[in-house]
PDB file of C-alpha atoms and ligand atoms in Angstrom:
ATOM      1  CA  MET A 223      11.063  17.629 -19.303  1.00  0.00           C
ATOM      2  CA  ARG A 224      10.114  20.447 -18.252  1.00  0.00           C
ATOM      3  CA  VAL A 225      12.882  22.389 -16.990  1.00  0.00           C
ATOM      4  CA  LEU A 226      12.619  25.967 -14.791  1.00  0.00           C
ATOM      5  CA  ILE A 227      14.898  28.388 -14.104  1.00  0.00           C
ATOM      6  CA  VAL A 228      15.513  30.442 -11.341  1.00  0.00           C
ATOM      7  CA  GLU A 229      17.929  33.306 -12.415  1.00  0.00           C
ATOM      8  CA  ASP A 230      17.382  36.312 -11.977  1.00  0.00           C
ATOM      9  CA  ASP A 231      20.273  38.301 -14.638  1.00  0.00           C
ATOM     10  CA  PRO A 232      18.091  38.189 -17.215  1.00  0.00           C
ATOM     11  CA  LEU A 233      20.852  37.686 -20.248  1.00  0.00           C
ATOM     12  CA  LEU A 234      22.445  34.479 -18.075  1.00  0.00           C
ATOM     13  CA  ALA A 235      18.166  33.097 -17.673  1.00  0.00           C
ATOM     14  CA  ASP A 236      17.002  34.059 -22.309  1.00  0.00           C
ATOM     15  CA  GLY A 237      20.431  32.341 -23.151  1.00  0.00           C
ATOM     16  CA  LEU A 238      19.587  29.273 -20.244  1.00  0.00           C
ATOM     17  CA  THR A 239      16.447  29.041 -21.817  1.00  0.00           C
ATOM     18  CA  GLN A 240      17.084  28.759 -24.931  1.00  0.00           C
ATOM     19  CA  THR A 241      20.252  25.892 -24.875  1.00  0.00           C
ATOM     20  CA  LEU A 242      17.843  24.104 -23.005  1.00  0.00           C
ATOM     21  CA  ARG A 243      14.505  23.718 -25.477  1.00  0.00           C
ATOM     22  CA  ARG A 244      17.224  23.720 -28.611  1.00  0.00           C
ATOM     23  CA  GLN A 245      17.922  19.977 -27.068  1.00  0.00           C
ATOM     24  CA  GLY A 246      14.449  19.415 -27.313  1.00  0.00           C
ATOM     25  CA  TYR A 247      13.202  20.827 -23.028  1.00  0.00           C
ATOM     26  CA  ARG A 248      10.174  22.111 -22.549  1.00  0.00           C
ATOM     27  CA  ALA A 249      12.194  25.469 -20.458  1.00  0.00           C
ATOM     28  CA  ASP A 250      10.343  28.291 -18.508  1.00  0.00           C
ATOM     29  CA  CYS A 251      12.002  30.994 -16.451  1.00  0.00           C
ATOM     30  CA  VAL A 252      11.506  32.697 -13.179  1.00  0.00           C
ATOM     31  CA  GLY A 253      13.821  35.515 -11.973  1.00  0.00           C
ATOM     32  CA  SER A 254      13.187  34.839  -7.835  1.00  0.00           C
ATOM     33  CA  ALA A 255      12.747  32.145  -5.837  1.00  0.00           C
ATOM     34  CA  GLU A 256       8.849  33.143  -4.656  1.00  0.00           C
ATOM     35  CA  LYS A 257       7.888  33.067  -8.108  1.00  0.00           C
ATOM     36  CA  ALA A 258       9.865  29.392  -8.698  1.00  0.00           C
ATOM     37  CA  GLU A 259       8.178  28.823  -5.361  1.00  0.00           C
ATOM     38  CA  LEU A 260       4.779  29.693  -6.882  1.00  0.00           C
ATOM     39  CA  ALA A 261       5.228  27.158  -9.870  1.00  0.00           C
ATOM     40  CA  VAL A 262       5.901  24.506  -8.172  1.00  0.00           C
ATOM     41  CA  GLY A 263       3.642  25.141  -6.254  1.00  0.00           C
ATOM     42  CA  GLN A 264       0.958  24.624  -9.101  1.00  0.00           C
ATOM     43  CA  GLU A 265       2.851  22.293 -11.888  1.00  0.00           C
ATOM     44  CA  GLU A 266       4.743  19.494 -12.742  1.00  0.00           C
ATOM     45  CA  PHE A 267       8.576  19.700 -13.264  1.00  0.00           C
ATOM     46  CA  GLY A 268      10.842  17.625 -14.567  1.00  0.00           C
ATOM     47  CA  LEU A 269      13.709  20.221 -13.386  1.00  0.00           C
ATOM     48  CA  VAL A 270      14.675  23.255 -11.003  1.00  0.00           C
ATOM     49  CA  ILE A 271      18.036  24.779 -11.707  1.00  0.00           C
ATOM     50  CA  LEU A 272      18.042  26.472  -9.044  1.00  0.00           C
ATOM     51  CA  ASP A 273      21.043  30.023  -8.680  1.00  0.00           C
ATOM     52  CA  VAL A 274      21.804  30.778  -5.429  1.00  0.00           C
ATOM     53  CA  GLY A 275      22.421  34.523  -5.429  1.00  0.00           C
ATOM     54  CA  LEU A 276      18.294  36.278  -6.015  1.00  0.00           C
ATOM     55  CA  PRO A 277      16.871  38.992  -5.151  1.00  0.00           C
ATOM     56  CA  GLY A 278      14.384  38.621  -2.022  1.00  0.00           C
ATOM     57  CA  MET A 279      14.946  34.821   0.019  1.00  0.00           C
ATOM     58  CA  ASP A 280      18.042  33.282  -1.564  1.00  0.00           C
ATOM     59  CA  GLY A 281      18.183  30.157  -3.944  1.00  0.00           C
ATOM     60  CA  PHE A 282      19.310  27.346  -0.091  1.00  0.00           C
ATOM     61  CA  GLU A 283      15.743  28.787   1.320  1.00  0.00           C
ATOM     62  CA  LEU A 284      14.135  28.001  -1.155  1.00  0.00           C
ATOM     63  CA  LEU A 285      15.665  24.386  -1.367  1.00  0.00           C
ATOM     64  CA  ARG A 286      14.916  23.943   2.455  1.00  0.00           C
ATOM     65  CA  ARG A 287      11.483  24.684   2.325  1.00  0.00           C
ATOM     66  CA  TRP A 288      11.004  22.342  -0.252  1.00  0.00           C
ATOM     67  CA  ARG A 289      12.856  19.693   1.701  1.00  0.00           C
ATOM     68  CA  ALA A 290      11.054  20.862   4.438  1.00  0.00           C
ATOM     69  CA  ILE A 291       7.527  20.348   2.798  1.00  0.00           C
ATOM     70  CA  GLY A 292       9.050  16.885   1.110  1.00  0.00           C
ATOM     71  CA  GLN A 293       9.084  18.707  -2.541  1.00  0.00           C
ATOM     72  CA  ALA A 294      11.078  16.378  -4.146  1.00  0.00           C
ATOM     73  CA  VAL A 295      11.662  17.618  -7.581  1.00  0.00           C
ATOM     74  CA  PRO A 296      15.088  17.418  -8.796  1.00  0.00           C
ATOM     75  CA  VAL A 297      17.609  20.929  -8.498  1.00  0.00           C
ATOM     76  CA  LEU A 298      20.210  21.665 -10.422  1.00  0.00           C
ATOM     77  CA  VAL A 299      22.111  24.802  -7.910  1.00  0.00           C
ATOM     78  CA  LEU A 300      23.681  27.249  -9.657  1.00  0.00           C
ATOM     79  CA  THR A 301      26.667  28.829  -7.856  1.00  0.00           C
ATOM     80  CA  ALA A 302      28.489  31.701  -7.689  1.00  0.00           C
ATOM     81  CA  ARG A 303      30.771  31.662  -4.496  1.00  0.00           C
ATOM     82  CA  ASP A 304      32.565  27.962  -5.735  1.00  0.00           C
ATOM     83  CA  ALA A 305      33.690  28.013  -2.059  1.00  0.00           C
ATOM     84  CA  LEU A 306      33.793  23.720  -1.388  1.00  0.00           C
ATOM     85  CA  GLY A 307      31.834  24.422   1.426  1.00  0.00           C
ATOM     86  CA  ASP A 308      28.625  27.056  -0.569  1.00  0.00           C
ATOM     87  CA  ARG A 309      28.529  23.277  -1.941  1.00  0.00           C
ATOM     88  CA  VAL A 310      28.735  20.655   0.455  1.00  0.00           C
ATOM     89  CA  PHE A 311      25.238  22.832   1.899  1.00  0.00           C
ATOM     90  CA  GLY A 312      24.039  22.729  -1.039  1.00  0.00           C
ATOM     91  CA  LEU A 313      24.122  19.293  -2.183  1.00  0.00           C
ATOM     92  CA  ASN A 314      23.124  18.217   1.760  1.00  0.00           C
ATOM     93  CA  LEU A 315      20.142  20.723   1.464  1.00  0.00           C
ATOM     94  CA  GLY A 316      19.242  18.156  -0.373  1.00  0.00           C
ATOM     95  CA  ALA A 317      20.866  19.533  -4.261  1.00  0.00           C
ATOM     96  CA  ASP A 318      20.742  16.759  -6.782  1.00  0.00           C
ATOM     97  CA  ASP A 319      23.820  18.461  -8.067  1.00  0.00           C
ATOM     98  CA  TYR A 320      25.387  21.462  -8.836  1.00  0.00           C
ATOM     99  CA  LEU A 321      27.960  23.616 -11.290  1.00  0.00           C
ATOM    100  CA  THR A 322      29.964  26.743 -10.483  1.00  0.00           C
ATOM    101  CA  LYS A 323      29.407  30.286 -12.786  1.00  0.00           C
ATOM    102  CA  PRO A 324      30.876  30.497 -14.706  1.00  0.00           C
ATOM    103  CA  PHE A 325      30.266  27.036 -16.673  1.00  0.00           C
ATOM    104  CA  ALA A 326      30.147  25.060 -19.793  1.00  0.00           C
ATOM    105  CA  THR A 327      27.102  25.421 -22.194  1.00  0.00           C
ATOM    106  CA  GLU A 328      28.278  21.616 -22.836  1.00  0.00           C
ATOM    107  CA  GLU A 329      28.702  20.973 -18.826  1.00  0.00           C
ATOM    108  CA  LEU A 330      25.570  21.619 -18.173  1.00  0.00           C
ATOM    109  CA  LEU A 331      23.446  20.016 -20.561  1.00  0.00           C
ATOM    110  CA  ALA A 332      25.295  16.562 -19.685  1.00  0.00           C
ATOM    111  CA  ARG A 333      24.131  17.284 -16.293  1.00  0.00           C
ATOM    112  CA  VAL A 334      20.383  18.339 -17.394  1.00  0.00           C
ATOM    113  CA  ALA A 335      20.667  15.162 -19.024  1.00  0.00           C
ATOM    114  CA  ALA A 336      22.036  12.837 -16.809  1.00  0.00           C
ATOM    115  CA  ILE A 337      19.384  14.016 -14.096  1.00  0.00           C
ATOM    116  CA  ALA A 338      17.344  13.374 -16.364  1.00  0.00           C
ATOM    117  CA  ARG A 339      17.231   9.489 -16.101  1.00  0.00           C
ATOM    118  CA  ARG A 340      18.606   9.665 -12.845  1.00  0.00           C
ATOM    119  CA  ALA A 341      14.714  10.568 -12.582  1.00  0.00           C
ATOM    120  CA  ARG A 342      12.815   8.346 -15.519  1.00  0.00           C
ATOM    121  CA  ASN A 343      15.084   5.290 -13.660  1.00  0.00           C
ATOM    122  CA  GLN A 344      13.184   6.585 -10.265  1.00  0.00           C
ATOM    123  CA  SER A 345       9.870   7.240 -11.534  1.00  0.00           C
ATOM    124  CA  SER A 346       9.879   3.612 -12.839  1.00  0.00           C
ATOM    125  CA  MET A 347       9.914   2.303 -10.202  1.00  0.00           C
ATOM    126  CA  ARG A 348       7.007   5.076  -8.563  1.00  0.00           C
ATOM    127  CA  ARG A 349       3.887   3.969  -9.065  1.00  0.00           C
ATOM    128  CA  VAL A 350       1.528   7.294  -7.928  1.00  0.00           C
ATOM    129  CA  HIS A 351      -2.652   7.348  -8.098  1.00  0.00           C
ATOM    130  CA  GLY A 352      -4.105  11.114  -7.079  1.00  0.00           C
ATOM    131  CA  PRO A 353      -3.027  10.759  -2.716  1.00  0.00           C
ATOM    132  CA  LEU A 354      -1.579   6.668  -3.184  1.00  0.00           C
ATOM    133  CA  ALA A 355       1.961   5.979  -4.074  1.00  0.00           C
ATOM    134  CA  LEU A 356       3.497   2.081  -4.265  1.00  0.00           C
ATOM    135  CA  ASP A 357       7.518   2.207  -3.963  1.00  0.00           C
ATOM    136  CA  MET A 358       7.663  -1.063  -6.323  1.00  0.00           C
ATOM    137  CA  GLY A 359      11.885  -1.097  -4.756  1.00  0.00           C
ATOM    138  CA  ALA A 360      11.128  -0.847  -0.721  1.00  0.00           C
ATOM    139  CA  ARG A 361       7.236  -2.475  -1.279  1.00  0.00           C
ATOM    140  CA  ARG A 362       6.419   0.439   0.761  1.00  0.00           C
ATOM    141  CA  ALA A 363       2.420   2.280   0.134  1.00  0.00           C
ATOM    142  CA  SER A 364       1.268   5.564   0.948  1.00  0.00           C
ATOM    143  CA  LEU A 365      -1.453   7.269   0.945  1.00  0.00           C
ATOM    144  CA  ASP A 366      -2.234  11.014   2.087  1.00  0.00           C
ATOM    145  CA  ASP A 367       2.084  10.761   3.027  1.00  0.00           C
ATOM    146  CA  LYS A 368       0.984   8.470   5.752  1.00  0.00           C
ATOM    147  CA  PRO A 369       2.214   5.412   5.467  1.00  0.00           C
ATOM    148  CA  LEU A 370      -0.838   2.268   3.986  1.00  0.00           C
ATOM    149  CA  ASP A 371      -0.168  -1.259   5.029  1.00  0.00           C
ATOM    150  CA  LEU A 372      -0.409  -3.483   2.047  1.00  0.00           C
ATOM    151  CA  PRO A 373      -0.447  -7.061   2.534  1.00  0.00           C
ATOM    152  CA  MET A 374       1.636  -8.476  -0.475  1.00  0.00           C
ATOM    153  CA  ARG A 375      -2.029 -10.498  -2.120  1.00  0.00           C
ATOM    154  CA  GLU A 376      -3.764  -6.243  -2.150  1.00  0.00           C
ATOM    155  CA  TRP A 377      -0.594  -5.237  -3.070  1.00  0.00           C
ATOM    156  CA  THR A 378      -0.705  -7.357  -5.714  1.00  0.00           C
ATOM    157  CA  VAL A 379      -4.501  -7.135  -6.851  1.00  0.00           C
ATOM    158  CA  LEU A 380      -4.303  -3.148  -6.295  1.00  0.00           C
ATOM    159  CA  GLU A 381      -1.220  -3.353  -8.906  1.00  0.00           C
ATOM    160  CA  VAL A 382      -3.382  -4.915 -11.623  1.00  0.00           C
ATOM    161  CA  LEU A 383      -5.891  -2.025 -11.223  1.00  0.00           C
ATOM    162  CA  LEU A 384      -3.014   0.445 -11.160  1.00  0.00           C
ATOM    163  CA  ASP A 385      -1.767  -1.015 -14.426  1.00  0.00           C
ATOM    164  CA  ASN A 386      -5.353  -0.947 -16.201  1.00  0.00           C
ATOM    165  CA  VAL A 387      -6.733   2.072 -14.697  1.00  0.00           C
ATOM    166  CA  GLU A 388     -10.130   3.322 -16.518  1.00  0.00           C
ATOM    167  CA  ARG A 389     -10.078   0.030 -18.548  1.00  0.00           C
ATOM    168  CA  VAL A 390     -12.501  -3.377 -16.853  1.00  0.00           C
ATOM    169  CA  VAL A 391     -10.376  -6.138 -14.921  1.00  0.00           C
ATOM    170  CA  SER A 392     -11.777  -9.527 -14.980  1.00  0.00           C
ATOM    171  CA  LYS A 393     -12.077 -11.375 -11.532  1.00  0.00           C
ATOM    172  CA  GLU A 394      -9.837 -14.214 -13.811  1.00  0.00           C
ATOM    173  CA  GLN A 395      -7.410 -11.221 -15.365  1.00  0.00           C
ATOM    174  CA  ILE A 396      -5.780 -10.522 -11.453  1.00  0.00           C
ATOM    175  CA  VAL A 397      -5.995 -13.697 -10.184  1.00  0.00           C
ATOM    176  CA  THR A 398      -4.420 -14.446 -13.250  1.00  0.00           C
ATOM    177  CA  ALA A 399      -1.376 -12.169 -12.272  1.00  0.00           C
ATOM    178  CA  VAL A 400      -1.440 -13.400  -8.649  1.00  0.00           C
ATOM    179  CA  CYS A 401      -1.398 -16.958  -9.398  1.00  0.00           C
ATOM    180  CA  THR A 402       2.849 -17.259  -9.005  1.00  0.00           C
ATOM    181  CA  TRP A 403       2.554 -16.680  -5.305  1.00  0.00           C
ATOM    182  CA  GLU A 404      -1.059 -18.217  -4.450  1.00  0.00           C
ATOM    183  CA  ASP A 405      -2.058 -21.336  -7.386  1.00  0.00           C
ATOM    184  CA  ASP A 406      -4.985 -21.897  -4.757  1.00  0.00           C
ATOM    185  CA  MET A 407      -6.906 -18.917  -5.297  1.00  0.00           C
ATOM    186  CA  SER A 408     -10.817 -18.366  -6.321  1.00  0.00           C
ATOM    187  CA  PRO A 409     -12.318 -16.415  -8.068  1.00  0.00           C
ATOM    188  CA  ASN A 410     -14.322 -15.268  -4.952  1.00  0.00           C
ATOM    189  CA  ALA A 411     -11.068 -14.229  -3.293  1.00  0.00           C
ATOM    190  CA  VAL A 412      -9.996 -12.036  -5.350  1.00  0.00           C
ATOM    191  CA  GLU A 413     -14.155 -10.270  -4.464  1.00  0.00           C
ATOM    192  CA  VAL A 414     -12.109 -10.265  -0.055  1.00  0.00           C
ATOM    193  CA  TYR A 415      -8.910  -8.217  -1.268  1.00  0.00           C
ATOM    194  CA  VAL A 416     -11.034  -5.596  -3.412  1.00  0.00           C
ATOM    195  CA  SER A 417     -13.056  -5.036  -0.383  1.00  0.00           C
ATOM    196  CA  ARG A 418     -10.234  -5.285   1.823  1.00  0.00           C
ATOM    197  CA  LEU A 419      -8.869  -2.158  -0.574  1.00  0.00           C
ATOM    198  CA  ARG A 420     -11.655  -0.293  -0.963  1.00  0.00           C
ATOM    199  CA  SER A 421     -11.666  -0.090   3.329  1.00  0.00           C
ATOM    200  CA  LYS A 422      -8.732   1.872   2.736  1.00  0.00           C
ATOM    201  CA  LEU A 423      -8.603   3.656  -0.470  1.00  0.00           C
ATOM    202  CA  GLU A 424     -11.805   5.480  -0.499  1.00  0.00           C
ATOM    203  CA  PRO A 425     -11.907   6.993   2.486  1.00  0.00           C
ATOM    204  CA  ALA A 426      -8.991   9.601   0.164  1.00  0.00           C
ATOM    205  CA  GLY A 427     -11.269   9.222  -3.212  1.00  0.00           C
ATOM    206  CA  ILE A 428     -10.010   6.490  -4.213  1.00  0.00           C
ATOM    207  CA  VAL A 429     -12.958   4.790  -6.508  1.00  0.00           C
ATOM    208  CA  ILE A 430     -12.757   0.739  -7.218  1.00  0.00           C
ATOM    209  CA  ARG A 431     -16.307   0.120  -9.279  1.00  0.00           C
ATOM    210  CA  THR A 432     -17.078  -3.485  -9.609  1.00  0.00           C
ATOM    211  CA  VAL A 433     -18.558  -3.721 -12.873  1.00  0.00           C
ATOM    212  CA  ARG A 434     -21.187  -6.068 -12.658  1.00  0.00           C
ATOM    213  CA  GLY A 435     -20.218  -9.854 -14.275  1.00  0.00           C
ATOM    214  CA  PHE A 436     -17.261  -7.928 -15.413  1.00  0.00           C
ATOM    215  CA  GLY A 437     -14.728  -7.931 -13.285  1.00  0.00           C
ATOM    216  CA  TYR A 438     -13.508  -4.415 -11.401  1.00  0.00           C
ATOM    217  CA  MET A 439     -12.454  -0.925 -13.110  1.00  0.00           C
ATOM    218  CA  LEU A 440     -10.073   1.780 -10.448  1.00  0.00           C
ATOM    219  CA  GLU A 441     -11.637   5.425 -12.129  1.00  0.00           C
ATOM    220  CA  ALA A 442      -9.759   7.544 -12.601  1.00  0.00           C
ATOM    221  CA  PHE A 443      -8.614   9.971  -9.676  1.00  0.00           C
ATOM    222  CA  ALA A 444     -10.459  12.830  -9.751  1.00  0.00           C
ATOM    223  CA  PRO A 445      -9.585  15.472  -6.858  1.00  0.00           C
ATOM    224  CA  PRO A 446     -12.153  16.482  -4.208  1.00  0.00           C
ATOM    225  CA  GLY A 447     -13.910  19.261  -5.660  1.00  0.00           C
ATOM    226  CA  ALA A 448     -12.165  18.544  -9.012  1.00  0.00           C
TER     227      ALA A 448
HETATM  228 CA1   CA B 785      22.069  35.535  -9.372  1.00  0.00          CA
END
């Protein structure tokens, strides 16, 4: 898991980085909220360890901004202020956990491991393909962060395609995958569902290719202009 440490105290920052690296995390460090905002905007992190007291923008303000734009990266807040109000404030802003300085290394590692575990569980419930996201638990789909209406059959066909990105899936394979809920579905019906999926997904740049005589293939998502 990749961890971004946002800490302006160089000694503490270095200690945290070394500790996490020894535990097998890929740890990077920045000294300000502005740099953290930039880094998280450009790259994917599994966790941000965020100090509250920073030069310039403080940690709480950065956290507030991230949650306001839907940036859901897990955040562990480090605060020197042990006032209950601050902890509650941080958690209300969308922090996943907090630690009060000074803290024991073992406690930090235990909390980081707990957040990593939760993130793993959640991501297995969520499928993402470019701008498309399927929340498997809630059975909700979104495209470009807008709700996407996907009836059950289309959902199931799409799931089969998502399991096989860049691999050809035959109509028969799709029928087999969905026949528990629709025993009499014909391979031709698959065409109907694929065509409905296409009309919904293609405007967002998601391509389901027809491979003549074989079936369909969901192409790897390439952002426009990439
Ligand atoms: Ca600080």
